[in-house]
Short mmCIF file of C-alpha atoms in Angstrom, two decimals:
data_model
loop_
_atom_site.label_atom_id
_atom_site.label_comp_id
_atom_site.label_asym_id
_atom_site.label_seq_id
_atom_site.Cartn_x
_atom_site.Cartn_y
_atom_site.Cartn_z
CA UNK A 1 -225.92 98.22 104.79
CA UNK A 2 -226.97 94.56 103.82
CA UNK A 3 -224.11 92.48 102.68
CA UNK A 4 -224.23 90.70 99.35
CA UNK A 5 -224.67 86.59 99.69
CA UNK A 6 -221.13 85.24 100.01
CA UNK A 7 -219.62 88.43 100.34
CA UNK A 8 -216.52 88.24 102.71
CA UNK A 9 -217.72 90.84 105.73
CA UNK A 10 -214.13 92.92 105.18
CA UNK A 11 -213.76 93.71 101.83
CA UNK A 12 -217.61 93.57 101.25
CA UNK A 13 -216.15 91.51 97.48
CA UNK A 14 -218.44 88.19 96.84
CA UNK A 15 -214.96 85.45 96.63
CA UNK A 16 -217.18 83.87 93.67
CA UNK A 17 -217.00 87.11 91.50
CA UNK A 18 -213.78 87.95 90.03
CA UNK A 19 -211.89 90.87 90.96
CA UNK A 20 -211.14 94.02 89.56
CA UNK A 21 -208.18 94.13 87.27
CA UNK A 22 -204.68 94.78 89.07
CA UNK A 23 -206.60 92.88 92.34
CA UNK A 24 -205.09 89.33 91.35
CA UNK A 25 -203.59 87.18 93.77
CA UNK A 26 -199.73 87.30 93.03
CA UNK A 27 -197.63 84.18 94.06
CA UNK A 28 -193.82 84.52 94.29
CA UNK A 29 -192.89 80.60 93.77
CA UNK A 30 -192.41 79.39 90.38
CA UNK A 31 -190.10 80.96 87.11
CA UNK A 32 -189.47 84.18 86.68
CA UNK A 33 -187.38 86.16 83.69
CA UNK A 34 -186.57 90.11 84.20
CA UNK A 35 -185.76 92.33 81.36
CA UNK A 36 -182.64 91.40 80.70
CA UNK A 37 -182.93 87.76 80.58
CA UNK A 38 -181.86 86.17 84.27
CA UNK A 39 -184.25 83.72 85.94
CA UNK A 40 -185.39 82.73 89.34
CA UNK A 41 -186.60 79.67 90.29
CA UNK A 42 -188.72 80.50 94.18
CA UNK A 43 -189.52 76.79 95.42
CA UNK A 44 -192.06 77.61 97.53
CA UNK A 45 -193.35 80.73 100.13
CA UNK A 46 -194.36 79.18 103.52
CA UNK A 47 -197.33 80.35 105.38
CA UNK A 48 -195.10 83.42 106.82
CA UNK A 49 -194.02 84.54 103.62
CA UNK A 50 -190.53 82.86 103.55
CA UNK A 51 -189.20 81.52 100.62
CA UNK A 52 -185.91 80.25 99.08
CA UNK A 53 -185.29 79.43 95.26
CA UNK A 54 -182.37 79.95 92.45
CA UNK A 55 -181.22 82.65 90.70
CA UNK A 56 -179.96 82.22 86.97
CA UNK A 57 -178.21 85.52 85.98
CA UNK A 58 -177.95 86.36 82.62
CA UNK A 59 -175.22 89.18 83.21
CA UNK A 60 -171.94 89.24 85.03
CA UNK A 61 -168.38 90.58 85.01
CA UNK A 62 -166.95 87.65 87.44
CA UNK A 63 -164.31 86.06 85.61
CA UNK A 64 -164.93 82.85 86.84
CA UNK A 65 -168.30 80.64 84.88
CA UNK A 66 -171.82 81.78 85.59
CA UNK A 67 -173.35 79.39 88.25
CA UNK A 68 -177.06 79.63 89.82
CA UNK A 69 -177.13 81.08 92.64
CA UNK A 70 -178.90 80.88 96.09
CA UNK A 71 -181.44 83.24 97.14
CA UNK A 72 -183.75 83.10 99.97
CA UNK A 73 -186.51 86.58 101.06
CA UNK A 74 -189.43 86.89 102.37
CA UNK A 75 -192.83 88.50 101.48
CA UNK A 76 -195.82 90.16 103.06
CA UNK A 77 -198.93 88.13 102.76
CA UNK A 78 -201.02 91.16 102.05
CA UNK A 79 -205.24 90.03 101.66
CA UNK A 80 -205.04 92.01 98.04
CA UNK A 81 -201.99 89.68 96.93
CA UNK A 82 -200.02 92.39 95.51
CA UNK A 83 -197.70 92.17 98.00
CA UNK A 84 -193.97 93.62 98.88
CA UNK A 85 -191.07 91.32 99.27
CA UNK A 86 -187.50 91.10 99.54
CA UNK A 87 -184.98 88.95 98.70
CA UNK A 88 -181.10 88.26 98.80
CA UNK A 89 -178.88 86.29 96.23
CA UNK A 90 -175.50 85.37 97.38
CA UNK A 91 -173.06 84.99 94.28
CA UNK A 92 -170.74 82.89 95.99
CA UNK A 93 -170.69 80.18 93.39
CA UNK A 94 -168.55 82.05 91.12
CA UNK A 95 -168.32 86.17 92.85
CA UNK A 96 -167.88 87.87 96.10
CA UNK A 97 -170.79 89.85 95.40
CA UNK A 98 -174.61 90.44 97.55
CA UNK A 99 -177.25 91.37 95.55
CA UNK A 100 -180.49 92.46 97.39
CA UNK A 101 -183.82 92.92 95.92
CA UNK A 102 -187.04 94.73 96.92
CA UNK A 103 -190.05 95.03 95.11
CA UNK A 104 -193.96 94.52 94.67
CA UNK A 105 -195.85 92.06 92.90
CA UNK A 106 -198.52 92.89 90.77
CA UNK A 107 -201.05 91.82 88.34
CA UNK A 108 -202.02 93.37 85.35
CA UNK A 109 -205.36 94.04 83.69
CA UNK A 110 -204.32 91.00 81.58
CA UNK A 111 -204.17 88.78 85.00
CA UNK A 112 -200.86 88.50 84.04
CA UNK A 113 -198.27 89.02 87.54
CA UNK A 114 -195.36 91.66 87.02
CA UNK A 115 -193.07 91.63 89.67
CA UNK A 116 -191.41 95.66 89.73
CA UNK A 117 -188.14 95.36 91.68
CA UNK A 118 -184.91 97.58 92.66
CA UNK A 119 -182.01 96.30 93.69
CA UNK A 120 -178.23 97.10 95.22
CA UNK A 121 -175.60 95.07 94.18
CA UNK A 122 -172.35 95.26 96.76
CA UNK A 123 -169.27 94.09 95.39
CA UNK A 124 -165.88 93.03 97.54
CA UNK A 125 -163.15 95.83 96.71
CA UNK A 126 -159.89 95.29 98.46
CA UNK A 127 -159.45 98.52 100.31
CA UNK A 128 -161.97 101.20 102.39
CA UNK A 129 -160.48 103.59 99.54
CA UNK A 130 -162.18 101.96 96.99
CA UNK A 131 -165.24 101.60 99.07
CA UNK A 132 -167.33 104.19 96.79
CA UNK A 133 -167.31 102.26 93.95
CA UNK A 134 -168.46 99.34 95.21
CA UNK A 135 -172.45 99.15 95.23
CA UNK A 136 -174.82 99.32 92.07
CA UNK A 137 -178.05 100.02 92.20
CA UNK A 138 -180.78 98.77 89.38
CA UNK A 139 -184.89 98.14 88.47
CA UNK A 140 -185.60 95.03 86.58
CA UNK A 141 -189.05 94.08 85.88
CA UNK A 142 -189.53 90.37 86.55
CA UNK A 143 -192.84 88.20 84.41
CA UNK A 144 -193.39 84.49 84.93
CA UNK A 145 -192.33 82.13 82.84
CA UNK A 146 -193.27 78.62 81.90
CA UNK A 147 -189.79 77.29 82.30
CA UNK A 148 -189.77 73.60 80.81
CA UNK A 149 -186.02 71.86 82.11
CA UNK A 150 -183.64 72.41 78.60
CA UNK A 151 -184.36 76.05 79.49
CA UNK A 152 -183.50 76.76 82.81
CA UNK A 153 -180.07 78.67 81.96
CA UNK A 154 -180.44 81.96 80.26
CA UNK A 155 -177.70 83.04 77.91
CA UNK A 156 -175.10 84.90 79.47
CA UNK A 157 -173.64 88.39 78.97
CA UNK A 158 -170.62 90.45 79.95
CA UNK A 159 -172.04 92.93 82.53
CA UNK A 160 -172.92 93.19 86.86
CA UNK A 161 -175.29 90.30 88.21
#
């Protein structure tokens, strides 16, 4: 088989032509709201898919004021970009809670990138007999966001991080 002109010799895909919707490159650093209003901020993913950023929850049951929290994960690199990832988010600004997150990125036909994500929340309980009520699982969808600086803290709600 003859290969087109510019076509990259492992896909066989011309890099000049665009791709097929859903085939988007998906970045992880930038803004990002889910479905129930929280944020991240990921600074930036290094060149082995590490990356470290904020999370801005929009829902909590801590008692003590919502603060953004650290989170730090890493990513596969994956040639198609629609790559999985995982992340943690210590709330230890304001909670004794872990909240990890796994997920894959995607983009839609609309080019626009949809990060689909479950996640188990693990909160402190003060004895192993109340062990089995402390982790929550959960999906949120994630989109980005063009986050301008007045609107970097999402409202806030009564409910789990």
């Amino acid at each position: 088989m003859k290969e087109a002109k510019g076509a990259n010799a492992k896909t066989g895909r011309d890099p000049e032509q665009k791709q097929p919707a859903g085939m988007g490159k998906c970045n992880l650093a930038g803004w990002w709201q889910n479905d129930l209003g929280s944020r991240m901020h990921v600074f930036s993913v290094n060149s082995q898919g590490d990356f470290s950023g904020e999370y801005h929850t929009a829902v909590s049951s801590a008692q003590k004021p919502i603060k953004p929290s650290p989170l730090c994960g890493t990513q596969h690199l994956d040639e198609d970009g629609q790559s999985t990832f995982g992340f943690t988010v210590n709330w230890k600004r304001f909670s004794d809670s872990t909240t990890v997150f796994v997920g894959q990125c995607f983009v839609d036909n609309n080019e626009k990138e949809i990060l689909q994500t479950a996640w188990l929340l693990r909160q402190k309980v003060n004895s192993l007999h109340s062990d089995w009520k402390a982790t929550m699982t959960g999906r949120n969808v994630f989109t980005r966001i063009d986050c301008k600086e007045e609107e970097k803290a999402p409202p806030t709600a009564s409910l789990p991080p």
